[in-house]
Coordinates of C-alpha atoms (C1' of nucleotides) in Angstrom, one line a residue:
Chain A
M1 CA 0.0 0.0 0.0
S2 CA 2.3 2.7 1.2
R3 CA 5.1 3.5 -1.2
V4 CA 8.7 3.3 -0.1
G5 CA 10.4 5.2 -2.9
Y6 CA 9.5 7.3 -5.9
H7 CA 8.0 4.4 -7.8
H8 CA 5.1 2.4 -6.7
G9 CA 5.8 -1.2 -7.7
D10 CA 2.5 -2.3 -9.2
L11 CA 0.3 0.7 -9.7
R12 CA -1.8 -0.7 -12.4
A13 CA -3.3 -3.3 -10.1
S14 CA -3.4 -0.9 -7.2
L15 CA -5.4 1.5 -9.3
L16 CA -7.9 -1.2 -10.1
A17 CA -8.2 -2.1 -6.5
S18 CA -8.8 1.5 -5.5
A19 CA -11.3 1.9 -8.2
L20 CA -13.1 -1.3 -7.1
E21 CA -13.4 0.1 -3.6
L22 CA -14.5 3.6 -4.7
V23 CA -17.1 2.4 -7.1
E24 CA -18.9 0.8 -4.2
T25 CA -18.5 3.6 -1.8
A26 CA -19.1 6.6 -4.1
G27 CA -21.1 4.9 -6.8
P28 CA -20.2 4.6 -10.4
E29 CA -21.4 8.0 -11.4
Q30 CA -19.3 9.8 -8.8
L31 CA -16.2 7.8 -9.4
S32 CA -13.4 10.3 -10.5
L33 CA -10.0 9.4 -11.8
R34 CA -8.4 11.8 -9.5
A35 CA -10.0 10.2 -6.5
V36 CA -8.8 6.8 -7.6
A37 CA -5.3 8.3 -7.8
R38 CA -5.6 9.9 -4.4
E39 CA -6.8 6.6 -2.9
A40 CA -3.8 4.9 -4.4
G41 CA -1.6 7.6 -2.9
V42 CA -0.3 8.9 -6.2
S43 CA -0.5 12.1 -8.2
P44 CA -3.5 12.8 -10.4
N45 CA -1.6 12.1 -13.6
A46 CA 0.1 8.8 -12.6
P47 CA -2.8 6.7 -13.9
Y48 CA -2.1 8.0 -17.4
N49 CA 1.0 5.9 -17.4
H50 CA -1.1 2.7 -17.2
Y51 CA -4.5 3.6 -18.7
A52 CA -5.0 5.8 -21.8
D53 CA -7.8 7.7 -20.1
K54 CA -10.6 7.4 -17.5
A55 CA -12.7 5.4 -19.9
A56 CA -9.9 2.8 -20.2
L57 CA -9.7 2.4 -16.5
L58 CA -13.5 1.9 -16.2
A59 CA -13.4 -0.5 -19.1
A60 CA -10.8 -2.5 -17.3
L61 CA -12.9 -2.5 -14.2
A62 CA -16.0 -3.6 -16.1
L63 CA -13.9 -6.4 -17.7
H64 CA -12.8 -7.5 -14.3
G65 CA -16.4 -7.6 -13.2
L66 CA -17.5 -9.6 -16.2
E67 CA -14.7 -12.2 -15.8
Q68 CA -15.5 -12.4 -12.1
V69 CA -19.2 -13.0 -12.6
R70 CA -18.4 -15.6 -15.3
E71 CA -16.2 -17.5 -12.8
S72 CA -19.0 -17.5 -10.2
M73 CA -21.4 -18.8 -12.8
V74 CA -19.2 -21.7 -14.0
A75 CA -18.5 -22.6 -10.4
A76 CA -22.2 -22.6 -9.6
A77 CA -23.0 -24.6 -12.7
A78 CA -20.3 -27.2 -11.7
A79 CA -21.7 -27.5 -8.2
A80 CA -25.3 -27.7 -9.2
D81 CA -27.5 -30.8 -9.2
P82 CA -27.9 -32.1 -12.7
G83 CA -30.9 -30.4 -14.3
D84 CA -30.6 -27.5 -12.0
E85 CA -27.9 -25.6 -13.8
I86 CA -30.2 -22.8 -15.2
F87 CA -31.2 -21.8 -11.7
A88 CA -27.7 -22.2 -10.3
I89 CA -26.2 -19.9 -12.9
T90 CA -28.9 -17.3 -12.6
A91 CA -28.7 -17.2 -8.9
A92 CA -24.9 -16.9 -9.1
A93 CA -25.2 -13.9 -11.4
V94 CA -27.7 -12.3 -9.1
R95 CA -25.7 -12.9 -5.9
H96 CA -22.6 -11.5 -7.5
A97 CA -24.3 -8.3 -8.5
L98 CA -26.0 -7.8 -5.2
A99 CA -22.7 -8.2 -3.4
R100 CA -21.1 -5.5 -5.6
P101 CA -23.9 -3.3 -6.9
G102 CA -21.5 -0.5 -7.8
L103 CA -19.4 -2.7 -10.0
Y104 CA -22.5 -4.2 -11.5
R105 CA -23.9 -0.8 -12.4
L106 CA -20.7 0.3 -13.9
T107 CA -20.5 -2.9 -15.9
V108 CA -23.9 -2.5 -17.3
A109 CA -23.2 1.1 -18.2
H110 CA -20.1 0.0 -20.1
M111 CA -21.7 -2.9 -22.0
C112 CA -23.1 -0.5 -24.5
G113 CA -19.7 0.6 -25.7
D114 CA -18.0 -1.3 -28.6
D115 CA -14.8 -2.3 -26.7
P116 CA -13.9 -5.7 -28.3
R117 CA -12.6 -7.1 -25.0
I118 CA -15.8 -6.3 -23.2
R119 CA -17.7 -7.8 -26.1
A120 CA -15.6 -10.9 -25.8
A121 CA -16.1 -11.2 -22.1
E122 CA -19.9 -10.9 -22.6
D123 CA -19.7 -13.7 -25.2
A124 CA -17.9 -15.8 -22.6
V125 CA -20.7 -15.2 -20.1
R126 CA -23.3 -16.0 -22.8
A127 CA -21.4 -19.3 -23.5
V128 CA -21.7 -20.3 -19.8
V129 CA -25.5 -19.7 -20.0
A130 CA -25.7 -21.7 -23.2
G131 CA -23.9 -24.5 -21.5
G132 CA -26.2 -24.4 -18.5
V133 CA -29.3 -24.4 -20.7
A134 CA -27.9 -27.4 -22.6
A135 CA -27.1 -29.3 -19.4
T136 CA -30.6 -28.6 -17.9
T137 CA -32.6 -29.4 -21.0
G138 CA -30.5 -32.4 -22.0
G139 CA -30.0 -31.6 -25.6
S140 CA -28.2 -28.5 -26.9
G141 CA -30.7 -25.8 -26.1
A142 CA -32.2 -23.8 -28.9
D143 CA -30.6 -20.4 -29.4
A144 CA -33.9 -18.7 -28.6
L145 CA -34.0 -20.4 -25.2
C146 CA -30.5 -19.5 -24.4
A147 CA -31.2 -15.9 -25.2
G148 CA -34.3 -16.0 -23.1
V149 CA -32.6 -17.5 -20.1
W150 CA -29.7 -15.0 -20.4
A151 CA -32.2 -12.1 -20.6
L152 CA -34.1 -13.5 -17.7
A153 CA -31.0 -13.6 -15.6
Q154 CA -29.9 -10.2 -16.7
G155 CA -33.4 -8.7 -16.0
L156 CA -33.7 -10.3 -12.6
T157 CA -30.3 -9.0 -11.7
L158 CA -31.1 -5.5 -12.8
L159 CA -34.4 -5.3 -11.0
L160 CA -33.1 -6.8 -7.8
V161 CA -30.1 -4.4 -7.7
D162 CA -32.5 -1.5 -8.3
G163 CA -34.8 -2.6 -5.6
A164 CA -37.6 -2.6 -8.1
L165 CA -38.1 -6.3 -7.3
K166 CA -37.8 -7.5 -3.7
P167 CA -38.1 -11.0 -2.3
A168 CA -41.0 -11.5 0.1
P169 CA -40.1 -11.1 3.7
H170 CA -38.3 -14.1 5.1
Q171 CA -37.6 -15.3 1.5
T172 CA -34.0 -15.6 0.6
V173 CA -32.7 -14.1 -2.7
D174 CA -32.0 -17.7 -3.9
D175 CA -35.5 -18.8 -3.1
F176 CA -36.9 -15.8 -4.9
V177 CA -34.8 -16.4 -8.0
R178 CA -35.6 -20.1 -8.0
A179 CA -39.4 -19.4 -7.8
T180 CA -39.2 -16.8 -10.5
V181 CA -37.2 -18.8 -12.9
Q182 CA -39.3 -21.8 -12.4
A183 CA -42.6 -20.0 -12.8
T184 CA -41.3 -18.4 -16.0
L185 CA -39.9 -21.5 -17.6
T186 CA -43.1 -23.4 -16.9
A187 CA -45.6 -20.7 -17.8
G188 CA -46.4 -22.4 -21.0
A189 CA -47.9 -25.4 -19.3
A190 CA -50.3 -23.2 -17.3
A191 CA -51.1 -21.0 -20.3
P192 CA -51.3 -23.0 -23.4
V193 CA -52.5 -20.0 -25.4
A194 CA -49.0 -18.6 -25.2
V195 CA -47.6 -21.8 -26.5
E196 CA -49.1 -21.8 -29.9
G197 CA -46.7 -20.8 -32.6
R198 CA -48.5 -17.7 -33.5
R199 CA -46.3 -17.1 -36.5
Chain B
M1 CA -37.5 28.3 -29.7
S2 CA -36.0 31.8 -30.0
R3 CA -36.8 34.0 -27.1
V4 CA -38.5 37.3 -27.6
G5 CA -37.8 39.0 -24.3
Y6 CA -35.9 38.5 -21.2
H7 CA -38.1 35.7 -20.0
H8 CA -38.5 32.4 -21.8
G9 CA -42.1 31.5 -21.5
D10 CA -41.9 27.8 -20.6
L11 CA -38.3 27.0 -19.9
R12 CA -39.0 24.0 -17.8
A13 CA -40.5 22.1 -20.7
S14 CA -37.9 23.5 -23.1
L15 CA -35.1 22.2 -20.9
L16 CA -36.6 18.7 -20.9
A17 CA -36.9 18.8 -24.7
S18 CA -33.3 19.9 -25.1
A19 CA -32.1 17.3 -22.7
L20 CA -34.2 14.7 -24.5
E21 CA -32.4 15.6 -27.7
L22 CA -28.9 15.8 -26.2
V23 CA -29.2 12.5 -24.4
E24 CA -29.5 10.8 -27.8
T25 CA -26.8 12.8 -29.6
A26 CA -24.2 13.0 -26.8
G27 CA -25.1 10.0 -24.8
P28 CA -26.3 9.9 -21.2
E29 CA -22.7 10.0 -19.8
Q30 CA -21.7 13.1 -21.7
L31 CA -24.9 15.1 -21.0
S32 CA -24.0 18.3 -19.2
L33 CA -26.4 20.7 -17.6
R34 CA -24.6 23.6 -19.2
A35 CA -25.0 22.1 -22.6
V36 CA -28.7 21.7 -22.0
A37 CA -29.0 25.3 -21.0
R38 CA -27.0 26.3 -24.1
E39 CA -29.3 24.2 -26.4
A40 CA -32.2 26.0 -24.8
G41 CA -30.6 29.3 -25.5
V42 CA -30.3 30.4 -21.9
S43 CA -27.6 31.1 -19.3
P44 CA -25.9 28.2 -17.5
N45 CA -27.7 29.0 -14.2
A46 CA -31.2 29.4 -15.6
P47 CA -32.1 25.7 -15.1
Y48 CA -31.7 26.1 -11.4
N49 CA -34.9 28.1 -11.3
H50 CA -36.8 25.0 -12.5
Y51 CA -34.7 22.0 -11.2
A52 CA -32.9 21.8 -7.9
D53 CA -29.8 20.4 -9.6
K54 CA -28.6 18.3 -12.5
A55 CA -29.8 15.1 -10.9
A56 CA -33.3 16.5 -10.6
L57 CA -33.4 17.3 -14.3
L58 CA -32.1 13.8 -15.2
A59 CA -34.7 12.3 -12.8
A60 CA -37.4 14.2 -14.6
L61 CA -36.1 12.9 -17.9
A62 CA -36.1 9.3 -16.6
L63 CA -39.6 9.8 -15.3
H64 CA -40.7 11.0 -18.7
G65 CA -39.1 7.9 -20.3
L66 CA -40.8 5.6 -17.9
E67 CA -44.2 7.1 -18.4
Q68 CA -43.7 7.0 -22.1
V69 CA -42.8 3.4 -22.2
R70 CA -45.7 2.5 -20.0
E71 CA -48.1 4.2 -22.4
S72 CA -46.5 2.2 -25.3
M73 CA -47.0 -0.9 -23.3
V74 CA -50.7 -0.3 -22.5
A75 CA -51.4 0.6 -26.1
A76 CA -49.7 -2.6 -27.3
A77 CA -51.6 -4.7 -24.8
A78 CA -54.9 -3.2 -25.8
A79 CA -54.2 -3.8 -29.5
A80 CA -52.9 -7.4 -29.0
D81 CA -54.8 -10.5 -29.9
P82 CA -56.2 -12.2 -26.8
G83 CA -53.6 -14.4 -25.2
D84 CA -50.8 -12.6 -26.9
E85 CA -50.5 -9.7 -24.4
I86 CA -47.2 -10.9 -22.9
F87 CA -45.4 -10.8 -26.2
A88 CA -47.0 -7.5 -27.2
I89 CA -46.0 -5.8 -24.0
T90 CA -42.4 -7.1 -24.2
A91 CA -42.0 -6.1 -27.8
A92 CA -43.4 -2.6 -27.1
A93 CA -40.8 -2.1 -24.3
V94 CA -38.0 -3.3 -26.5
R95 CA -39.1 -1.2 -29.5
H96 CA -39.4 1.9 -27.3
A97 CA -35.9 1.4 -25.9
L98 CA -34.3 0.7 -29.3
A99 CA -35.9 3.9 -30.7
R100 CA -34.4 6.0 -27.8
P101 CA -31.3 4.2 -26.6
G102 CA -29.9 7.2 -24.8
L103 CA -33.1 7.8 -22.9
Y104 CA -33.3 4.2 -22.0
R105 CA -29.8 4.0 -20.6
L106 CA -30.3 7.1 -18.6
T107 CA -33.5 5.7 -17.2
V108 CA -31.8 2.4 -16.3
A109 CA -29.0 4.4 -14.5
H110 CA -31.6 6.3 -12.5
M111 CA -33.7 3.4 -11.5
C112 CA -31.3 2.6 -8.7
G113 CA -31.9 5.9 -6.9
D114 CA -34.6 6.1 -4.3
D115 CA -36.6 8.9 -5.9
P116 CA -40.2 8.0 -4.9
R117 CA -41.7 9.3 -8.1
I118 CA -39.5 7.1 -10.2
R119 CA -40.3 4.2 -7.9
A120 CA -44.0 4.9 -8.5
A121 CA -43.5 5.0 -12.2
E122 CA -41.7 1.7 -12.1
D123 CA -44.6 0.3 -10.1
A124 CA -47.0 1.5 -12.8
V125 CA -44.9 -0.3 -15.4
R126 CA -44.9 -3.4 -13.3
A127 CA -48.7 -3.2 -13.0
V128 CA -49.0 -3.2 -16.8
V129 CA -46.9 -6.3 -17.0
A130 CA -49.0 -7.9 -14.3
G131 CA -52.2 -7.1 -16.3
G132 CA -50.7 -8.6 -19.4
V133 CA -49.7 -11.8 -17.7
A134 CA -53.1 -12.1 -16.2
A135 CA -54.8 -11.5 -19.6
T136 CA -52.5 -14.1 -21.3
T137 CA -52.8 -16.8 -18.7
G138 CA -56.5 -16.3 -18.0
G139 CA -56.3 -16.2 -14.3
S140 CA -54.5 -13.6 -12.2
G141 CA -50.9 -14.6 -12.9
A142 CA -48.9 -15.6 -9.9
D143 CA -46.5 -13.0 -8.6
A144 CA -43.5 -15.1 -9.5
L145 CA -44.6 -15.3 -13.1
C146 CA -45.2 -11.5 -13.3
A147 CA -41.7 -10.9 -11.9
G148 CA -40.2 -13.4 -14.4
V149 CA -41.9 -11.8 -17.4
W150 CA -41.0 -8.4 -16.2
A151 CA -37.4 -9.4 -15.8
L152 CA -37.4 -11.2 -19.2
A153 CA -38.6 -8.0 -20.9
Q154 CA -36.1 -5.9 -19.0
G155 CA -33.3 -8.2 -19.8
L156 CA -34.2 -8.5 -23.5
T157 CA -34.3 -4.8 -23.7
L158 CA -30.9 -4.3 -22.0
L159 CA -29.2 -6.9 -24.2
L160 CA -30.7 -5.7 -27.4
V161 CA -29.8 -2.1 -26.7
D162 CA -26.2 -3.2 -25.9
G163 CA -25.9 -5.1 -29.0
A164 CA -25.0 -8.2 -26.9
L165 CA -28.1 -9.9 -28.4
K166 CA -28.8 -9.5 -32.1
P167 CA -31.7 -10.8 -34.2
A168 CA -30.6 -13.2 -36.9
P169 CA -30.2 -11.6 -40.3
H170 CA -33.5 -11.0 -42.0
Q171 CA -35.3 -11.4 -38.6
T172 CA -37.2 -8.4 -37.3
V173 CA -36.8 -7.4 -33.7
D174 CA -40.4 -8.3 -33.2
D175 CA -39.9 -11.8 -34.5
F176 CA -36.8 -12.2 -32.4
V177 CA -38.6 -11.1 -29.3
R178 CA -41.5 -13.4 -30.0
A179 CA -39.3 -16.4 -30.6
T180 CA -37.3 -15.7 -27.4
V181 CA -40.3 -15.1 -25.2
Q182 CA -42.1 -18.2 -26.5
A183 CA -39.1 -20.4 -26.1
T184 CA -38.5 -19.2 -22.6
L185 CA -42.1 -19.6 -21.4
T186 CA -42.4 -23.0 -22.8
A187 CA -39.0 -24.3 -21.8
G188 CA -40.6 -26.4 -19.0
A189 CA -42.4 -28.6 -21.5
A190 CA -39.2 -29.5 -23.3
A191 CA -37.2 -29.9 -20.1
P192 CA -39.4 -31.5 -17.4
V193 CA -36.4 -31.8 -15.1
A194 CA -36.5 -28.0 -14.5
V195 CA -40.2 -28.2 -13.6
E196 CA -39.9 -30.3 -10.5
G197 CA -40.4 -28.2 -7.4
R198 CA -36.8 -28.8 -6.2
R199 CA -37.6 -26.9 -3.0
Chain C
dC1 C1' 29.3 3.5 -15.6
dC2 C1' 25.9 5.6 -18.5
dC3 C1' 22.1 6.4 -21.0
dA4 C1' 17.3 5.0 -22.8
dT5 C1' 13.1 3.8 -21.0
dA6 C1' 9.5 3.4 -17.8
dT7 C1' 7.2 5.6 -14.3
dG8 C1' 5.7 9.5 -11.2
dT9 C1' 5.2 14.8 -10.4
dT10 C1' 4.1 19.7 -11.2
dG11 C1' 1.7 23.1 -13.6
dA12 C1' -1.7 24.5 -16.7
dC13 C1' -6.2 24.8 -19.3
dA14 C1' -10.8 24.1 -20.6
dG15 C1' -15.2 22.5 -19.0
dT16 C1' -18.5 21.3 -15.3
dG17 C1' -21.8 21.7 -11.2
dT18 C1' -23.2 24.9 -8.1
dC19 C1' -23.4 29.1 -5.1
dC20 C1' -24.1 34.1 -4.6
dA21 C1' -25.4 38.7 -5.7
dC22 C1' -27.8 41.3 -9.0
dA23 C1' -31.0 42.6 -13.0
dA24 C1' -35.2 42.2 -15.6
dT25 C1' -39.8 41.0 -15.8
dA26 C1' -44.4 39.7 -14.2
dT27 C1' -48.2 40.2 -10.8
dG28 C1' -51.4 41.6 -7.5
dG29 C1' -53.2 44.6 -3.9
dA30 C1' -53.7 49.8 -2.7
Chain D
dT1 C1' -52.7 53.4 -11.9
dC2 C1' -48.6 52.4 -9.3
dC3 C1' -45.5 50.2 -6.7
dA4 C1' -43.9 46.2 -3.5
dT5 C1' -42.9 41.7 -4.3
dA6 C1' -42.3 37.2 -6.2
dT7 C1' -40.6 34.9 -10.3
dT8 C1' -37.2 34.1 -13.6
dG9 C1' -32.8 34.9 -16.0
dT10 C1' -27.6 36.8 -15.9
dG11 C1' -22.8 37.3 -14.5
dG12 C1' -19.1 36.2 -11.7
dA13 C1' -16.8 33.1 -8.8
dC14 C1' -15.1 28.7 -6.7
dA15 C1' -13.8 23.9 -6.3
dC16 C1' -13.4 20.1 -8.9
dT17 C1' -12.6 17.2 -13.0
dG18 C1' -10.2 15.1 -17.3
dT19 C1' -6.3 15.8 -19.9
dC20 C1' -2.0 17.7 -21.9
dA21 C1' 3.0 19.2 -21.8
dA22 C1' 7.2 19.6 -19.5
dC23 C1' 10.0 17.9 -16.1
dA24 C1' 12.0 14.7 -12.4
dT25 C1' 13.3 10.2 -10.8
dA26 C1' 14.2 5.5 -10.8
dT27 C1' 15.8 1.0 -13.3
dG28 C1' 18.0 -2.1 -16.3
dG29 C1' 20.9 -3.4 -20.4
dG30 C1' 25.1 -2.0 -23.1

DNA sequence: CCCATATGTTGACAGTGTCCACAATATGGA
DNA sequence: TCCATATTGTGGACACTGTCAACATATGGG
């Protein structure tokens, strides 16, 4: 942490860590490059030796978040009972975001850019979802179902982080996610009208 | 547009309109209060007579977006074939966001705040979804299904605005949304394992 | 040992959100 | 009608931000 000499040692990583902390305490909107440098105990311009500009630092942070959530998802999928992967993956994504809401919001905000590395990280996440869908349904799930499950996970995460959706009292987040995913994926049985291929 | 005298007439509305334009051209991150004032042909401090601060203006904009998307959704639900409301509502939300991506992103970013008026607008949107679910399934849909459909719509919107999810070539957005929603809601039939109430 | 390179610092500039004092206009009661 | 007063817009100022250019300091290969 504290520097001994003129040089820092591993500022690049230190900046990421400081930003990771500040994005939770100050929120993604208020995160300033200068504050990150301050937190790392370094002059306002030092970051420019490691990141082209503020957007690059934030992109690295978003990338970090995406890779981290992907790891949580693969771990959850591996530990899940067979046939339960879809829920396990969704719950992992939700838990990760709820544990680091600032990072999640920053990541969402940066998914709209066209950074190829972020795009690649998103594709990796999507691949995990596709794998989980395939494992749960037995066969290789159709593309449409993969997209739907991914969107469902993403939407649940967004709404839970917002506070727009709240588990009932005495209901854990996991239980809420399980109930919601299950109700959604089996809605067709209860409402056959929606099933008909209406062109 | 152009002012005649010292006073503007209806600056409050004019600022909203300018902001609505700038949020699309400059993006929600780059939107500056001073630029909005400039666009409205007024001094940098004039907005403070109508909005407490920048956040208040943005909140008003987000509110506007939420009310607008809600109107699109009720119109779509009213015009939908019976039993098709869930898809109609989802597609309306997606179309609205794709037509105004800047406003959509700003709205998403402001849903995490605790502004009660935004919270109320979100609840109104959720009510429309609940109505659509009830209409499609016949009975009053279970809360879990409403939450799932809402999350699915929100997630689809997010991923489509990002570009993370893209319709296949020669597939319209509506077709993509319909296929995805249908595949998701009927997944249980294809994968009975996921149906079992696994506690 | 010395110099090229990587890394950190200082100073500066434009732009931003916001506060304050002030000016111009609208409004309503005498 | 006239003027006190509230409403609305302006100008100036301040702290802060992202970023650039010039400079200082360490580090490692010849």
